[in-house]
Tab-separated table of C-alpha atoms in Angstrom:
chain	number	residue	atom	x	y	z
C	1	ILE	CA	90.708	106.436	91.121
C	2	MET	CA	93.494	104.553	92.799
C	3	GLU	CA	96.776	105.344	94.568
C	4	GLY	CA	99.547	102.716	93.986
C	5	SER	CA	97.866	99.080	94.638
C	6	LEU	CA	94.741	101.267	96.206
C	7	PRO	CA	91.221	102.013	94.678
C	8	LEU	CA	90.040	105.594	95.008
C	9	MET	CA	86.388	105.791	94.066
C	10	ILE	CA	83.940	108.417	92.846
C	11	VAL	CA	81.024	108.032	95.227
C	12	VAL	CA	77.495	109.327	94.793
C	13	ILE	CA	75.789	109.696	98.177
C	14	VAL	CA	71.981	109.635	98.098
C	15	ALA	CA	70.688	113.194	98.289
C	16	LEU	CA	68.526	114.163	101.236
C	17	CYS	CA	65.017	115.282	100.338
C	18	GLY	CA	63.338	118.430	101.604
C	19	ALA	CA	64.560	120.168	104.730
C	20	VAL	CA	67.578	118.546	106.292
C	21	PRO	CA	66.519	117.098	109.674
C	22	LEU	CA	68.577	117.191	112.836
C	23	PRO	CA	71.233	114.491	113.066
C	24	THR	CA	70.012	111.012	113.791
C	25	PRO	CA	72.192	108.037	114.706
C	26	SER	CA	72.088	106.820	111.109
C	27	GLN	CA	73.155	110.232	109.798
C	28	GLU	CA	75.958	110.352	112.319
C	29	GLU	CA	77.229	106.952	111.204
C	30	ILE	CA	77.103	108.058	107.552
C	31	SER	CA	78.989	111.208	108.508
C	32	LYS	CA	81.650	109.213	110.338
C	33	GLU	CA	82.164	107.044	107.270
C	34	TYR	CA	82.387	110.172	105.112
C	35	LEU	CA	84.936	111.871	107.359
C	36	SER	CA	86.961	108.702	107.724
C	37	GLN	CA	87.100	108.169	103.989
C	38	TYR	CA	87.942	111.726	102.993
C	39	PHE	CA	89.352	113.624	105.983
C	40	SER	CA	90.925	111.219	108.494
C	41	ASP	CA	94.674	111.302	109.067
C	42	VAL	CA	95.276	107.826	107.685
C	43	GLY	CA	96.802	109.299	104.530
C	44	VAL	CA	96.245	108.724	100.857
C	45	SER	CA	97.205	105.076	101.076
C	46	ALA	CA	93.978	104.101	102.850
C	47	PRO	CA	91.120	106.221	101.441
C	48	ASN	CA	88.514	103.559	102.151
C	49	SER	CA	89.405	103.171	105.809
C	50	ILE	CA	86.802	102.693	108.519
C	51	TRP	CA	86.114	105.255	111.206
C	52	ARG	CA	88.882	104.983	113.796
C	53	SER	CA	87.461	106.430	116.989
C	54	SER	CA	90.605	105.572	118.897
C	55	LEU	CA	92.785	107.611	116.530
C	56	ASP	CA	90.622	110.472	115.268
C	57	SER	CA	88.363	112.958	117.016
C	58	PHE	CA	84.998	113.246	115.289
C	59	ASP	CA	84.627	116.931	116.194
C	60	ASP	CA	88.163	117.831	115.110
C	61	THR	CA	87.850	115.954	111.823
C	62	LEU	CA	84.461	117.575	111.204
C	63	ARG	CA	86.056	120.983	111.672
C	64	LYS	CA	88.694	120.113	109.059
C	65	MET	CA	85.957	119.164	106.610
C	66	GLN	CA	83.975	122.361	107.290
C	67	GLU	CA	87.074	124.506	106.827
C	68	PHE	CA	87.934	122.732	103.572
C	69	PHE	CA	84.519	123.461	102.023
C	70	GLY	CA	84.325	127.020	103.339
C	71	LEU	CA	81.539	126.254	105.803
C	72	GLU	CA	81.097	127.789	109.226
C	73	VAL	CA	83.534	125.853	111.436
C	74	THR	CA	81.295	124.666	114.263
C	75	GLY	CA	82.422	121.104	114.883
C	76	GLN	CA	78.725	120.214	114.809
C	77	LEU	CA	76.838	118.124	112.284
C	78	ASP	CA	74.610	120.991	111.108
C	79	SER	CA	72.351	121.088	108.068
C	80	ASN	CA	74.859	122.855	105.789
C	81	THR	CA	77.493	120.252	106.558
C	82	ILE	CA	75.120	117.359	105.880
C	83	GLU	CA	74.101	118.965	102.591
C	84	VAL	CA	77.737	119.152	101.410
C	85	MET	CA	78.309	115.542	102.442
C	86	ALA	CA	75.402	114.502	100.233
C	87	GLN	CA	76.947	115.880	97.043
C	88	PRO	CA	78.329	113.468	94.400
C	89	ARG	CA	82.082	113.278	94.659
C	90	CYS	CA	85.278	111.343	94.162
C	91	GLY	CA	86.454	108.970	96.848
C	92	TYR	CA	89.986	110.336	97.180
C	93	THR	CA	91.020	112.164	100.367
C	94	ASP	CA	90.799	115.959	100.312
C	95	VAL	CA	93.713	118.384	100.329
C	96	THR	CA	94.527	122.063	99.773
C	97	ARG	CA	95.098	123.303	96.211
C	98	TYR	CA	96.546	120.795	93.796
C	99	SER	CA	98.316	117.749	95.228
C	100	HIS	CA	100.303	114.709	94.173
C	101	PHE	CA	100.453	111.151	95.452
C	102	ALA	CA	102.973	110.196	98.131
C	103	GLY	CA	106.384	109.897	96.543
C	104	ASN	CA	105.273	111.947	93.495
C	105	PRO	CA	104.920	108.957	91.137
C	106	LYS	CA	104.903	109.956	87.482
C	107	TRP	CA	105.563	108.581	84.030
C	108	ARG	CA	109.230	108.826	83.109
C	109	LYS	CA	108.958	108.588	79.334
C	110	PRO	CA	107.537	110.993	76.760
C	111	LEU	CA	105.113	108.616	75.000
C	112	ILE	CA	102.390	106.839	77.010
C	113	THR	CA	100.338	104.114	75.346
C	114	TYR	CA	96.752	103.308	76.248
C	115	ARG	CA	94.314	100.606	75.259
C	116	ILE	CA	90.563	100.192	75.778
C	117	THR	CA	89.889	96.481	76.132
C	118	GLN	CA	86.117	96.583	76.808
C	119	TYR	CA	83.687	99.224	75.579
C	120	THR	CA	80.311	100.386	76.869
C	121	PRO	CA	77.205	99.721	74.752
C	122	ASP	CA	75.888	103.141	75.805
C	123	LEU	CA	78.071	104.822	73.181
C	124	ASN	CA	79.549	103.677	69.920
C	125	GLN	CA	83.203	102.740	69.955
C	126	ARG	CA	84.230	105.793	67.956
C	127	ASP	CA	82.648	108.145	70.514
C	128	VAL	CA	84.359	106.366	73.418
C	129	ASP	CA	87.726	106.569	71.660
C	130	ALA	CA	87.163	110.264	70.979
C	131	ALA	CA	86.152	111.028	74.586
C	132	ILE	CA	89.216	109.295	76.017
C	133	ALA	CA	91.516	110.959	73.466
C	134	LYS	CA	89.994	114.344	74.298
C	135	ALA	CA	90.458	113.726	78.037
C	136	LEU	CA	94.141	112.958	77.491
C	137	LYS	CA	94.597	115.902	75.164
C	138	VAL	CA	93.731	118.412	77.909
C	139	TYR	CA	96.920	117.216	79.591
C	140	SER	CA	99.137	116.764	76.527
C	141	ASP	CA	98.279	120.364	75.565
C	142	VAL	CA	100.138	121.639	78.637
C	143	ILE	CA	102.793	119.002	79.473
C	144	PRO	CA	105.459	117.312	77.295
C	145	LEU	CA	103.693	113.940	77.222
C	146	ASP	CA	102.100	112.342	74.180
C	147	PHE	CA	99.514	109.558	74.238
C	148	LYS	CA	99.024	106.818	71.673
C	149	GLN	CA	96.116	104.390	71.483
C	150	VAL	CA	97.071	100.783	70.779
C	151	TYR	CA	94.759	97.891	70.014
C	152	SER	CA	96.663	94.839	71.198
C	153	GLY	CA	99.122	93.812	73.882
C	154	THR	CA	99.703	95.515	77.222
C	155	ALA	CA	99.664	99.311	77.210
C	156	ASP	CA	100.844	101.685	79.929
C	157	MET	CA	97.226	102.616	80.628
C	158	MET	CA	94.687	99.792	80.296
C	159	MET	CA	91.036	100.875	80.330
C	160	LYS	CA	87.762	98.993	80.375
C	161	PHE	CA	84.050	99.264	81.112
C	162	LYS	CA	82.770	96.503	83.352
C	163	GLY	CA	80.280	96.179	86.197
C	164	ARG	CA	80.545	94.572	89.617
C	165	ASP	CA	83.617	92.349	90.004
C	166	HIS	CA	86.141	93.328	87.349
C	167	GLU	CA	89.272	91.521	88.563
C	168	ASP	CA	91.003	94.211	90.600
C	169	PHE	CA	89.633	93.402	94.071
C	170	ALA	CA	87.534	96.591	94.090
C	171	PRO	CA	84.143	95.524	92.661
C	172	PHE	CA	81.705	98.168	91.509
C	173	ASP	CA	78.368	98.450	93.290
C	174	GLY	CA	75.785	98.978	90.568
C	175	GLN	CA	74.194	102.102	89.161
C	176	GLY	CA	74.399	105.313	91.127
C	177	GLY	CA	77.287	104.360	93.389
C	178	VAL	CA	80.933	104.147	92.408
C	179	LEU	CA	81.396	105.554	88.903
C	180	ALA	CA	85.010	104.679	88.126
C	181	HIS	CA	88.463	104.306	89.585
C	182	ALA	CA	92.035	104.450	88.355
C	183	PHE	CA	95.593	103.791	89.513
C	184	SER	CA	98.477	106.223	89.946
C	185	PRO	CA	101.522	105.920	87.623
C	186	GLY	CA	103.556	102.766	88.064
C	187	GLU	CA	104.087	99.165	87.068
C	188	GLY	CA	101.338	96.573	86.704
C	189	LEU	CA	97.978	98.215	87.355
C	190	GLY	CA	99.614	101.651	87.442
C	191	GLY	CA	97.773	104.090	85.174
C	192	ASP	CA	94.863	101.711	84.511
C	193	ALA	CA	91.315	103.109	84.572
C	194	HIS	CA	88.063	101.195	85.084
C	195	PHE	CA	84.559	102.525	84.429
C	196	ASP	CA	81.407	101.022	85.966
C	197	GLU	CA	79.320	99.585	83.141
C	198	ASP	CA	76.166	99.849	85.281
C	199	GLU	CA	76.262	103.641	84.873
C	200	THR	CA	74.668	105.337	81.864
C	201	TRP	CA	77.575	106.842	79.976
C	202	THR	CA	76.866	109.894	77.809
C	203	LEU	CA	78.573	112.847	76.170
C	204	THR	CA	76.002	115.325	77.492
C	205	SER	CA	74.737	116.682	80.834
C	206	SER	CA	72.410	113.711	81.291
C	207	GLY	CA	73.610	110.440	82.742
C	208	THR	CA	77.336	110.311	83.508
C	209	ASN	CA	79.512	112.381	81.209
C	210	LEU	CA	82.350	110.157	80.060
C	211	PHE	CA	84.754	112.938	79.106
C	212	LEU	CA	84.562	114.684	82.508
C	213	VAL	CA	84.899	111.495	84.523
C	214	ALA	CA	87.726	110.226	82.313
C	215	ALA	CA	89.598	113.532	82.490
C	216	HIS	CA	89.378	113.485	86.283
C	217	GLU	CA	90.396	109.819	86.549
C	218	LEU	CA	93.262	110.207	84.100
C	219	GLY	CA	94.494	113.117	86.183
C	220	HIS	CA	94.979	110.608	88.981
C	221	ALA	CA	96.553	108.167	86.497
C	222	LEU	CA	99.111	110.896	85.753
C	223	GLY	CA	99.841	111.459	89.451
C	224	LEU	CA	97.438	114.245	90.471
C	225	GLY	CA	95.543	114.203	93.757
C	226	HIS	CA	92.622	116.441	94.662
C	227	SER	CA	92.383	120.207	94.826
C	228	LYS	CA	90.556	122.642	97.106
C	229	VAL	CA	89.881	124.975	94.168
C	230	LYS	CA	86.209	124.502	93.304
C	231	THR	CA	86.665	125.283	89.614
C	232	ALA	CA	89.437	122.699	89.217
C	233	LEU	CA	88.877	119.439	87.368
C	234	MET	CA	90.492	117.693	90.354
C	235	PHE	CA	88.051	119.153	92.900
C	236	PRO	CA	86.476	116.234	94.838
C	237	THR	CA	82.833	116.640	93.856
C	238	TYR	CA	81.617	115.594	90.421
C	239	GLN	CA	79.769	118.357	88.620
C	240	TYR	CA	78.824	118.788	84.983
C	241	VAL	CA	80.290	121.699	83.028
C	242	THR	CA	80.242	122.315	79.324
C	243	THR	CA	82.866	120.205	77.574
C	244	GLU	CA	83.167	122.293	74.402
C	245	ASP	CA	86.696	123.725	74.028
C	246	TYR	CA	87.498	122.417	77.502
C	247	GLU	CA	90.807	123.471	79.059
C	248	LEU	CA	92.406	122.683	82.388
C	249	SER	CA	91.964	125.267	85.095
C	250	GLU	CA	95.014	127.189	86.249
C	251	ASP	CA	95.233	125.030	89.378
C	252	ASP	CA	95.083	121.758	87.417
C	253	ARG	CA	97.682	123.046	84.975
C	254	GLN	CA	100.064	124.076	87.765
C	255	GLY	CA	99.624	120.688	89.423
C	256	VAL	CA	100.400	118.564	86.378
C	257	GLN	CA	103.220	120.849	85.230
C	258	ALA	CA	104.806	120.572	88.667
C	259	LEU	CA	105.260	116.879	87.835
C	260	TYR	CA	106.125	117.003	84.138
C	261	GLY	CA	107.053	120.552	83.253
C	262	ALA	CA	105.421	122.716	80.575
C	263	ARG	CA	105.081	121.822	76.903
C	264	GLU	CA	106.912	124.175	74.566
C	265	THR	CA	104.081	124.954	72.191
C	266	SER	CA	106.389	126.377	69.547
C	267	ALA	CA	108.627	123.353	69.487
C	268	GLN	CA	108.343	121.326	66.321
C	269	PRO	CA	110.439	118.469	65.007
C	270	THR	CA	113.316	119.997	63.098
C	271	THR	CA	113.592	117.066	60.718
C	272	LYS	CA	111.302	114.421	59.403
C	273	PRO	CA	112.383	110.805	59.204
C	274	ASP	CA	113.673	109.724	55.793
C	275	PRO	CA	111.038	107.372	54.330
C	276	ASN	CA	113.818	105.443	52.563
C	277	PRO	CA	116.806	105.541	54.886
C	278	LYS	CA	120.050	104.132	53.589
C	279	PRO	CA	121.573	101.400	55.695
C	280	THR	CA	124.464	102.547	57.770
C	281	LYS	CA	127.652	100.608	57.145
C	282	MET	CA	128.937	99.206	60.384
C	283	PRO	CA	132.666	98.713	60.924
C	284	SER	CA	133.831	95.139	60.728
C	285	PRO	CA	134.507	93.719	64.164
C	286	LYS	CA	138.083	92.898	64.995
C	287	ARG	CA	138.872	89.227	65.178
C	288	GLN	CA	139.261	88.088	68.770
C	289	PRO	CA	141.591	85.206	69.588
C	290	ASN	CA	139.570	82.223	70.876
C	291	PRO	CA	137.419	83.948	73.505
C	292	GLU	CA	136.695	82.032	76.683
C	293	PRO	CA	133.101	80.821	77.054
C	294	ASP	CA	130.868	82.763	79.425
C	295	PRO	CA	130.992	81.288	82.909
C	296	GLU	CA	127.927	79.482	84.205
C	297	PRO	CA	125.837	81.602	86.580
C	298	THR	CA	126.777	80.837	90.151
C	299	SER	CA	123.262	81.230	91.560
C	300	GLU	CA	119.697	81.686	90.438
C	301	PRO	CA	118.742	85.388	90.217
C	302	PRO	CA	116.011	86.653	92.569
C	303	PRO	CA	112.442	86.921	91.262
C	304	ASP	CA	111.183	90.169	89.744
C	305	ARG	CA	109.897	92.109	92.751
C	306	CYS	CA	108.034	94.609	90.552
C	307	SER	CA	105.969	92.082	88.610
C	308	ARG	CA	102.269	92.796	88.988
C	309	TYR	CA	101.833	89.024	89.352
C	310	LEU	CA	104.258	88.733	92.278
C	311	ILE	CA	103.122	86.058	94.756
C	312	PHE	CA	104.822	85.824	98.139
C	313	ASP	CA	105.697	82.469	99.696
C	314	ALA	CA	105.636	84.081	103.139
C	315	ALA	CA	105.935	87.450	104.882
C	316	THR	CA	106.657	88.617	108.418
C	317	SER	CA	108.267	91.361	110.444
C	318	ILE	CA	111.665	90.629	112.018
C	319	ASN	CA	113.095	93.156	114.491
C	320	GLY	CA	111.120	96.030	112.989
C	321	SER	CA	111.745	95.237	109.316
C	322	LEU	CA	109.327	93.551	106.939
C	323	HIS	CA	110.626	90.430	105.198
C	324	PHE	CA	108.993	89.002	102.062
C	325	PHE	CA	110.007	85.484	100.948
C	326	LYS	CA	109.964	84.080	97.440
C	327	ASP	CA	111.732	81.130	95.771
C	328	GLY	CA	114.663	80.834	98.168
C	329	HIS	CA	115.180	84.610	98.427
C	330	PHE	CA	113.784	87.346	100.635
C	331	TRP	CA	113.356	91.093	100.326
C	332	LYS	CA	113.889	93.207	103.416
C	333	ARG	CA	112.112	96.508	103.870
C	334	GLY	CA	113.440	98.524	106.793
C	335	SER	CA	111.284	100.378	109.275
C	336	SER	CA	112.534	103.682	107.847
C	337	TRP	CA	111.129	102.729	104.389
C	338	ASP	CA	114.431	103.692	102.825
C	339	GLY	CA	114.837	100.950	100.303
C	340	ILE	CA	114.595	97.250	99.539
C	341	SER	CA	117.447	94.762	99.879
C	342	VAL	CA	117.432	91.164	98.624
C	343	GLU	CA	119.367	88.117	99.824
C	344	LYS	CA	119.233	84.354	99.622
C	345	ILE	CA	117.531	82.763	102.619
C	346	GLU	CA	120.277	80.202	103.115
C	347	SER	CA	122.995	82.877	103.142
C	348	VAL	CA	121.456	84.386	106.294
C	349	TRP	CA	119.929	81.302	107.926
C	350	PRO	CA	122.073	78.271	106.940
C	351	GLY	CA	120.095	75.080	106.430
C	352	ILE	CA	116.856	76.836	105.493
C	353	LYS	CA	116.299	76.829	101.746
C	354	LYS	CA	112.647	77.883	101.541
C	355	VAL	CA	110.067	79.517	103.809
C	356	ASP	CA	106.410	78.506	103.333
C	357	ALA	CA	105.029	80.625	106.187
C	358	ALA	CA	106.444	82.810	108.955
C	359	TYR	CA	105.436	84.868	111.973
C	360	GLU	CA	107.124	86.880	114.721
C	361	TYR	CA	106.357	86.305	118.421
C	362	LYS	CA	107.862	89.357	120.106
C	363	LYS	CA	107.307	88.191	123.689
C	364	THR	CA	110.120	85.663	123.241
C	365	ASN	CA	111.954	87.518	120.438
C	366	THR	CA	111.391	84.481	118.255
C	367	VAL	CA	110.454	84.159	114.600
C	368	ILE	CA	108.980	80.892	113.359
C	369	PHE	CA	109.741	79.710	109.816
C	370	PHE	CA	107.605	76.877	108.433
C	371	GLU	CA	109.241	74.702	105.779
C	372	GLY	CA	107.261	71.676	104.627
C	373	ASP	CA	106.341	69.414	107.551
C	374	HIS	CA	108.767	71.052	109.998
C	375	TYR	CA	109.504	74.480	111.426
C	376	TRP	CA	112.493	76.494	112.633
C	377	GLY	CA	113.005	78.943	115.492
C	378	ILE	CA	114.919	82.101	114.576
C	379	ASN	CA	116.363	84.928	116.650
C	380	GLY	CA	117.654	87.708	114.408
C	381	ASN	CA	120.096	86.078	111.995
C	382	THR	CA	120.591	83.032	114.210
C	383	VAL	CA	118.881	79.659	113.876
C	384	LEU	CA	118.079	78.518	117.424
C	385	PRO	CA	119.443	75.161	118.624
C	386	GLY	CA	117.173	72.124	118.632
C	387	TYR	CA	115.497	72.902	115.297
C	388	PRO	CA	113.902	71.906	113.000
C	389	LYS	CA	110.899	70.442	114.795
C	390	PRO	CA	107.714	68.799	113.390
C	391	ILE	CA	104.700	71.037	112.744
C	392	SER	CA	102.628	68.546	114.761
C	393	ASP	CA	103.942	70.511	117.781
C	394	PHE	CA	101.223	73.052	116.900
C	395	ASP	CA	98.450	70.441	117.380
C	396	LEU	CA	97.851	70.392	113.636
C	397	PRO	CA	96.275	67.165	112.357
C	398	SER	CA	98.511	64.589	110.696
C	399	SER	CA	96.869	65.322	107.342
C	400	VAL	CA	98.554	68.762	107.327
C	401	THR	CA	101.987	68.428	105.748
C	402	LYS	CA	102.549	72.078	104.847
C	403	VAL	CA	101.437	75.450	106.256
C	404	ASP	CA	100.364	78.107	103.725
C	405	ALA	CA	100.587	81.180	105.964
C	406	ALA	CA	100.746	82.263	109.605
C	407	VAL	CA	100.425	85.554	111.477
C	408	TYR	CA	100.545	86.486	115.166
C	409	VAL	CA	97.719	88.776	116.366
C	410	PRO	CA	99.063	90.766	119.360
C	411	PHE	CA	95.790	91.853	120.954
C	412	THR	CA	94.516	88.242	121.170
C	413	SER	CA	97.899	86.546	121.798
C	414	ARG	CA	96.918	84.053	119.100
C	415	THR	CA	98.658	82.891	115.964
C	416	LEU	CA	96.422	82.242	112.957
C	417	ILE	CA	97.654	79.302	110.861
C	418	PHE	CA	96.267	78.912	107.326
C	419	VAL	CA	96.043	75.655	105.383
C	420	ARG	CA	94.063	75.108	102.155
C	421	GLY	CA	90.995	77.307	102.698
C	422	LYS	CA	90.845	76.869	106.481
C	423	TYR	CA	92.629	78.321	109.475
C	424	TRP	CA	93.406	77.472	113.086
C	425	SER	CA	93.915	79.708	116.144
C	426	TYR	CA	96.955	78.772	118.232
C	427	ASN	CA	97.143	80.029	121.828
C	428	GLU	CA	100.768	81.070	122.310
C	429	MET	CA	100.414	81.436	126.095
C	430	LEU	CA	99.035	77.929	126.598
C	431	GLY	CA	100.891	76.308	123.716
C	432	ARG	CA	97.825	74.652	122.180
C	433	MET	CA	95.096	75.157	119.586
C	434	ASP	CA	91.836	76.848	120.537
C	435	SER	CA	88.735	74.667	120.380
C	436	GLY	CA	86.283	75.056	117.514
C	437	TYR	CA	88.920	75.129	114.797
C	438	PRO	CA	89.616	74.887	111.909
C	439	LYS	CA	87.253	77.483	110.458
C	440	THR	CA	86.584	78.420	106.836
C	441	ILE	CA	88.540	81.479	105.680
C	442	SER	CA	85.916	82.828	103.282
C	443	ILE	CA	83.189	82.704	105.952
C	444	GLU	CA	84.987	83.837	109.097
C	445	LEU	CA	87.315	86.355	107.411
C	446	SER	CA	84.985	87.532	104.664
C	447	GLY	CA	86.565	89.609	101.920
C	448	ILE	CA	90.137	88.316	102.015
C	449	GLY	CA	89.598	85.442	99.577
C	450	TYR	CA	89.322	81.675	99.818
C	451	ASN	CA	92.979	80.897	100.465
C	452	VAL	CA	95.875	82.753	102.076
C	453	ASP	CA	99.381	82.447	100.602
C	454	SER	CA	101.082	84.776	103.089
C	455	ALA	CA	100.115	86.972	106.026
C	456	PHE	CA	101.760	89.539	108.272
C	457	GLN	CA	100.945	92.250	110.803
C	458	ASN	CA	102.001	95.877	110.346
C	459	ARG	CA	100.990	99.009	112.249
C	460	GLY	CA	97.894	97.437	113.750
C	461	TYR	CA	96.550	95.867	110.568
C	462	LEU	CA	96.750	92.370	109.157
C	463	TYR	CA	97.713	91.843	105.521
C	464	PHE	CA	96.493	88.713	103.744
C	465	SER	CA	97.787	87.784	100.286
C	466	SER	CA	95.867	85.529	97.937
C	467	GLY	CA	97.708	85.176	94.664
C	468	PHE	CA	99.155	88.526	93.616
C	469	ARG	CA	96.429	90.511	95.422
C	470	GLN	CA	96.545	91.568	99.031
C	471	THR	CA	93.921	92.711	101.557
C	472	GLU	CA	94.499	95.147	104.412
C	473	TYR	CA	92.268	93.908	107.242
C	474	HIS	CA	91.051	95.293	110.586
C	475	TYR	CA	90.885	92.102	112.637
C	476	GLU	CA	88.978	93.496	115.638
C	477	ARG	CA	86.197	94.788	113.401
C	478	LYS	CA	86.420	91.887	110.936
C	479	ARG	CA	86.486	94.410	108.127
C	480	VAL	CA	88.422	94.904	104.881
C	481	ILE	CA	90.071	98.326	104.724
C	482	ARG	CA	91.496	98.249	101.208
C	483	THR	CA	92.997	95.970	98.582
C	484	MET	CA	96.293	96.253	96.725
C	485	LEU	CA	98.907	94.283	94.835
C	486	ASN	CA	101.732	92.489	96.592
C	487	ASN	CA	104.297	94.557	94.712
C	488	GLY	CA	102.928	97.671	96.396
C	489	TRP	CA	105.501	97.016	99.135
C	490	MET	CA	108.376	96.833	96.673
C	491	ASP	CA	109.031	100.537	95.877
C	492	CYS	CA	108.461	100.007	92.160
C	493	ASN	CA	107.230	103.480	91.147
């Protein structure tokens, strides 16, 4: 399951055997991970976040979880609470009754196409097709959406069975762990669903029932979040129920109809298309006297910000707004998240045609733009006097003729500078590089990739882009929080 560029995963936690013992340190750590993933206040955009002791109270969050599941609200890690935590479930955060994703993303056309690109050997292809069609039908029965399977090209919903790394930056973990995940409605990966091939997929109560998992995942792909109603398909925990004559629960139905409205069951097409339509005679166009040729375009149009393959040249915050640079243009996203504007770089900062890397140093109200073998100092919309200057000012070796990415880390007062698989740490206070650098990105910053194309800091987290994928990173803990697509910042839903 996935919200926007984010994976939301069905997780099976190993069941505890026999009597549940009193909490041990290992159980407490597992519980903290559980509460952080499903009940912390980080919101739906970061379901796989780590435990944030500085932001969340363990006891308070535990009480929220106990209240959600109808347990005695003690704020203590008692046996009943541990038992509920051990149940198989989906990895999406928990809410009351039905819910939708932030911004209520939904499909805005009546016919949604889907394609299964890789099948599981556990079932024959016909059975897989039937299970997916049945899962979609439980929704099309109650909302005015129709679904059509296609067998080539790019569909609205792309589905596949694959284990481990399956090219979406959220690798599966083998049998018995993550079962599947999907993406909420939108461009690119929006609506796609991936199923872990290491599971044993069945159509019965044994193994993992494909219809039930698919119906739950496709609920997320239509824009549904989780429900507190235990009989709902969108309830967090996975549980087998009979699939014969399956219908959505009242809560699921209300949730999906709140997005799409109700299907008029009595409505039928009033006419059928004529199998042999006669060509319509079009009026002859009036002769125009020697039209002038179309003028040449005055400037190159900006890149497509909603492309799933969008790669940033650079990214940084400037005076509270995020700026994303690409091919001589930049998109500006204000701190109020109220829209995206686009402009040419040179129209705002004359003399600067391209930005390879950028970072903001708030202590001096300066933004640094790297362009080739030199850099610029910026204050707001003003290029500071005395620039450009050579990048050798940063103690970079002479072999470095271009910087790939840079980001200032406030709590260390260091700027990380990335070049071809390695990075340096620049001490802003002393104006020199730290000793022991460069270091290898893939080793020291495990999980963000082998190269960094752009980097920026936002709300306490670092964001590293490698190609069109991006990693949200907790630098103090050296830990990946989640992965997404670059266009997740572009308000494309």
